[in-house]
PDB file of C-alpha atoms in Angstrom:
ATOM      1  CA  MET K   1      -4.584 -16.679  -5.037  1.00 54.00           C
ATOM      2  CA  GLU K   2      -6.723 -14.891  -7.602  1.00 58.00           C
ATOM      3  CA  ASN K   3      -4.788 -14.749 -10.925  1.00 70.00           C
ATOM      4  CA  GLY K   4      -1.581 -15.462  -9.077  1.00 86.00           C
ATOM      5  CA  ARG K   5      -1.676 -12.187  -7.223  1.00 93.00           C
ATOM      6  CA  ASN K   6      -0.090 -13.201  -3.888  1.00 97.00           C
ATOM      7  CA  LYS K   7       1.923 -10.118  -2.964  1.00 98.00           C
ATOM      8  CA  ILE K   8       1.340  -7.048  -0.680  1.00 98.00           C
ATOM      9  CA  LEU K   9       3.865  -4.197  -1.287  1.00 98.00           C
ATOM     10  CA  VAL K  10       4.435  -1.765   1.668  1.00 98.00           C
ATOM     11  CA  ALA K  11       6.326   1.413   1.307  1.00 98.00           C
ATOM     12  CA  ASP K  12       7.243   3.509   4.406  1.00 97.00           C
ATOM     13  CA  ASP K  13      10.382   5.409   5.233  1.00 97.00           C
ATOM     14  CA  GLU K  14      10.047   4.679   8.968  1.00 96.00           C
ATOM     15  CA  GLU K  15      11.684   1.250   9.740  1.00 96.00           C
ATOM     16  CA  PRO K  16       9.560   0.669  12.880  1.00 96.00           C
ATOM     17  CA  ILE K  17       6.417   1.059  10.773  1.00 95.00           C
ATOM     18  CA  ARG K  18       7.735  -1.329   8.107  1.00 96.00           C
ATOM     19  CA  ILE K  19       8.523  -3.896  10.743  1.00 97.00           C
ATOM     20  CA  ILE K  20       5.147  -3.610  12.471  1.00 96.00           C
ATOM     21  CA  SER K  21       3.369  -3.721   9.088  1.00 97.00           C
ATOM     22  CA  ASN K  22       5.271  -6.793   8.064  1.00 98.00           C
ATOM     23  CA  GLU K  23       4.419  -8.607  11.427  1.00 97.00           C
ATOM     24  CA  ILE K  24       0.707  -7.683  11.181  1.00 97.00           C
ATOM     25  CA  LEU K  25       0.400  -8.737   7.607  1.00 98.00           C
ATOM     26  CA  HIS K  26       2.236 -12.108   8.129  1.00 98.00           C
ATOM     27  CA  GLU K  27       0.124 -12.852  11.180  1.00 98.00           C
ATOM     28  CA  ASN K  28      -3.250 -11.958   9.675  1.00 98.00           C
ATOM     29  CA  PHE K  29      -2.657 -12.725   5.999  1.00 98.00           C
ATOM     30  CA  PRO K  30      -0.168 -15.653   5.851  1.00 97.00           C
ATOM     31  CA  GLN K  31      -1.396 -16.626   2.357  1.00 97.00           C
ATOM     32  CA  PHE K  32       0.248 -13.414   1.059  1.00 98.00           C
ATOM     33  CA  GLU K  33       3.957 -12.593   0.537  1.00 98.00           C
ATOM     34  CA  VAL K  34       5.063  -9.136   1.769  1.00 98.00           C
ATOM     35  CA  GLU K  35       7.622  -6.983   0.134  1.00 98.00           C
ATOM     36  CA  LEU K  36       8.928  -3.808   1.982  1.00 98.00           C
ATOM     37  CA  PHE K  37      10.276  -0.644   0.550  1.00 98.00           C
ATOM     38  CA  GLU K  38      11.910   2.289   2.349  1.00 97.00           C
ATOM     39  CA  ASN K  39      10.980   4.955  -0.104  1.00 97.00           C
ATOM     40  CA  GLY K  40       8.846   5.855  -3.103  1.00 97.00           C
ATOM     41  CA  VAL K  41      11.677   5.388  -5.532  1.00 97.00           C
ATOM     42  CA  SER K  42      12.352   1.766  -4.558  1.00 98.00           C
ATOM     43  CA  LEU K  43       8.553   1.116  -4.791  1.00 98.00           C
ATOM     44  CA  GLU K  44       8.305   2.774  -8.086  1.00 97.00           C
ATOM     45  CA  ASN K  45      11.314   0.659  -9.423  1.00 97.00           C
ATOM     46  CA  ARG K  46       9.426  -2.470  -8.279  1.00 98.00           C
ATOM     47  CA  LEU K  47       6.270  -1.339  -9.974  1.00 97.00           C
ATOM     48  CA  LYS K  48       8.045  -0.883 -13.222  1.00 95.00           C
ATOM     49  CA  LYS K  49       8.974  -4.554 -13.168  1.00 95.00           C
ATOM     50  CA  GLY K  50       5.343  -5.416 -13.390  1.00 95.00           C
ATOM     51  CA  VAL K  51       2.469  -6.178 -10.937  1.00 96.00           C
ATOM     52  CA  ASN K  52       0.980  -9.438 -12.217  1.00 96.00           C
ATOM     53  CA  ASP K  53       1.748 -10.931  -8.819  1.00 97.00           C
ATOM     54  CA  VAL K  54       0.567  -7.945  -6.673  1.00 98.00           C
ATOM     55  CA  LYS K  55      -2.836  -7.659  -5.016  1.00 98.00           C
ATOM     56  CA  LEU K  56      -2.237  -4.753  -2.726  1.00 98.00           C
ATOM     57  CA  ILE K  57       0.064  -1.726  -2.321  1.00 98.00           C
ATOM     58  CA  ILE K  58       0.242   0.174   0.959  1.00 98.00           C
ATOM     59  CA  THR K  59       2.120   3.405   0.584  1.00 98.00           C
ATOM     60  CA  ASP K  60       3.136   6.135   2.993  1.00 97.00           C
ATOM     61  CA  ASN K  61       2.833   9.692   1.609  1.00 97.00           C
ATOM     62  CA  GLN K  62       5.917  11.621   2.595  1.00 95.00           C
ATOM     63  CA  MET K  63       9.105   9.639   1.884  1.00 96.00           C
ATOM     64  CA  PRO K  64      12.559  10.755   1.025  1.00 94.00           C
ATOM     65  CA  GLY K  65      13.938  10.508  -2.476  1.00 93.00           C
ATOM     66  CA  GLY K  66      11.519  12.678  -4.366  1.00 92.00           C
ATOM     67  CA  VAL K  67       8.632  10.204  -4.946  1.00 96.00           C
ATOM     68  CA  TRP K  68       5.696  10.357  -2.471  1.00 96.00           C
ATOM     69  CA  GLY K  69       2.888   7.918  -2.112  1.00 97.00           C
ATOM     70  CA  SER K  70       0.347  10.392  -3.425  1.00 96.00           C
ATOM     71  CA  GLU K  71       2.450  10.654  -6.584  1.00 97.00           C
ATOM     72  CA  ILE K  72       2.561   6.902  -7.071  1.00 97.00           C
ATOM     73  CA  ILE K  73      -1.194   6.635  -6.669  1.00 98.00           C
ATOM     74  CA  LEU K  74      -1.803   9.452  -9.149  1.00 97.00           C
ATOM     75  CA  LYS K  75       0.582   7.828 -11.589  1.00 97.00           C
ATOM     76  CA  TYR K  76      -0.479   4.211 -11.372  1.00 97.00           C
ATOM     77  CA  ALA K  77      -3.710   3.474  -9.708  1.00 97.00           C
ATOM     78  CA  LYS K  78      -5.928   4.289 -12.587  1.00 96.00           C
ATOM     79  CA  ARG K  79      -3.915   2.536 -15.211  1.00 96.00           C
ATOM     80  CA  PRO K  80      -5.607  -0.483 -16.858  1.00 96.00           C
ATOM     81  CA  GLU K  81      -2.777  -2.897 -15.952  1.00 94.00           C
ATOM     82  CA  TYR K  82      -3.448  -1.927 -12.225  1.00 97.00           C
ATOM     83  CA  SER K  83      -7.215  -2.654 -12.494  1.00 95.00           C
ATOM     84  CA  ASP K  84      -6.733  -5.734 -10.168  1.00 95.00           C
ATOM     85  CA  VAL K  85      -4.368  -3.986  -7.738  1.00 98.00           C
ATOM     86  CA  ARG K  86      -5.659  -2.036  -4.746  1.00 98.00           C
ATOM     87  CA  PHE K  87      -3.857   0.868  -3.191  1.00 98.00           C
ATOM     88  CA  ILE K  88      -4.183   1.936   0.476  1.00 98.00           C
ATOM     89  CA  PHE K  89      -2.742   5.375   1.241  1.00 98.00           C
ATOM     90  CA  SER K  90      -1.131   5.820   4.632  1.00 97.00           C
ATOM     91  CA  TYR K  91      -0.433   9.309   5.880  1.00 96.00           C
ATOM     92  CA  GLY K  92      -0.235  11.765   8.803  1.00 93.00           C
ATOM     93  CA  GLY K  93      -1.091  15.435   8.767  1.00 90.00           C
ATOM     94  CA  ASP K  94      -3.856  17.066   6.795  1.00 93.00           C
ATOM     95  CA  ASP K  95      -7.118  15.245   6.965  1.00 94.00           C
ATOM     96  CA  ARG K  96      -7.995  16.129   3.345  1.00 95.00           C
ATOM     97  CA  LEU K  97      -5.055  13.998   1.969  1.00 96.00           C
ATOM     98  CA  GLY K  98      -6.934  10.662   2.470  1.00 97.00           C
ATOM     99  CA  PRO K  99     -10.097  11.578   0.589  1.00 97.00           C
ATOM    100  CA  ALA K 100      -7.935  13.160  -2.187  1.00 97.00           C
ATOM    101  CA  ALA K 101      -5.982   9.926  -2.495  1.00 97.00           C
ATOM    102  CA  VAL K 102      -9.266   7.963  -2.918  1.00 97.00           C
ATOM    103  CA  GLU K 103     -10.330  10.393  -5.548  1.00 97.00           C
ATOM    104  CA  ALA K 104      -6.956   9.872  -7.318  1.00 97.00           C
ATOM    105  CA  GLY K 105      -7.530   6.154  -7.351  1.00 97.00           C
ATOM    106  CA  ALA K 106      -6.634   4.654  -3.961  1.00 98.00           C
ATOM    107  CA  PHE K 107      -9.128   2.015  -2.592  1.00 98.00           C
ATOM    108  CA  ASP K 108      -8.817   3.353   0.878  1.00 98.00           C
ATOM    109  CA  TYR K 109      -6.760   5.416   3.320  1.00 98.00           C
ATOM    110  CA  ILE K 110      -5.427   5.037   6.854  1.00 97.00           C
ATOM    111  CA  LYS K 111      -4.272   7.959   8.992  1.00 96.00           C
ATOM    112  CA  LYS K 112      -1.281   7.554  11.243  1.00 95.00           C
ATOM    113  CA  PRO K 113      -0.998   6.619  13.984  1.00 93.00           C
ATOM    114  CA  VAL K 114      -3.083   3.604  12.862  1.00 93.00           C
ATOM    115  CA  PRO K 115      -4.407   1.243  15.503  1.00 94.00           C
ATOM    116  CA  GLY K 116      -3.618  -2.426  14.524  1.00 94.00           C
ATOM    117  CA  GLU K 117      -7.305  -3.460  14.175  1.00 96.00           C
ATOM    118  CA  VAL K 118      -7.960  -0.487  11.805  1.00 96.00           C
ATOM    119  CA  TYR K 119      -4.930  -1.543   9.750  1.00 97.00           C
ATOM    120  CA  VAL K 120      -6.104  -5.157   9.580  1.00 98.00           C
ATOM    121  CA  ASP K 121      -9.708  -4.143   8.715  1.00 98.00           C
ATOM    122  CA  ALA K 122      -8.523  -1.853   5.908  1.00 98.00           C
ATOM    123  CA  VAL K 123      -6.210  -4.530   4.412  1.00 98.00           C
ATOM    124  CA  ARG K 124      -9.002  -7.235   4.755  1.00 98.00           C
ATOM    125  CA  LYS K 125     -11.382  -4.993   2.852  1.00 98.00           C
ATOM    126  CA  ALA K 126      -8.905  -4.140   0.170  1.00 98.00           C
ATOM    127  CA  LEU K 127      -8.054  -7.857  -0.350  1.00 97.00           C
ATOM    128  CA  GLY K 128     -11.782  -8.570  -0.637  1.00 95.00           C
ATOM    129  CA  LEU K 129     -11.759 -10.812   2.467  1.00 94.00           C
ATOM    130  CA  GLN K 130     -14.661  -9.165   4.209  1.00 74.00           C
TER     131      GLN K 130
END
């Protein structure tokens, strides 16, 4: 892995989405370890521990606990220590949210419901494997 960055972090409050994401990522990107988070607070706690081993963060927007994915992207994506980390914003609802997340520093966005091949393509691009 490039600079020891071998982890993909996935935050989504919906357990079925976390399970499917985990399966898709393990099947298509076995060289990466996957860490799952059920809300923005747990993801942010992980980020505070450092991201030297992280290559990609996929975050849902609306999650319980008071920290949304859009806030995490705004707060972290443009920090110098995150320059080698890519963010994919996953959301439902208003179409304007995705482009706004990219403007805030996300590498890309995916709108729910996300077909599996679209998910894999977005991750592949973010990881620089395409």
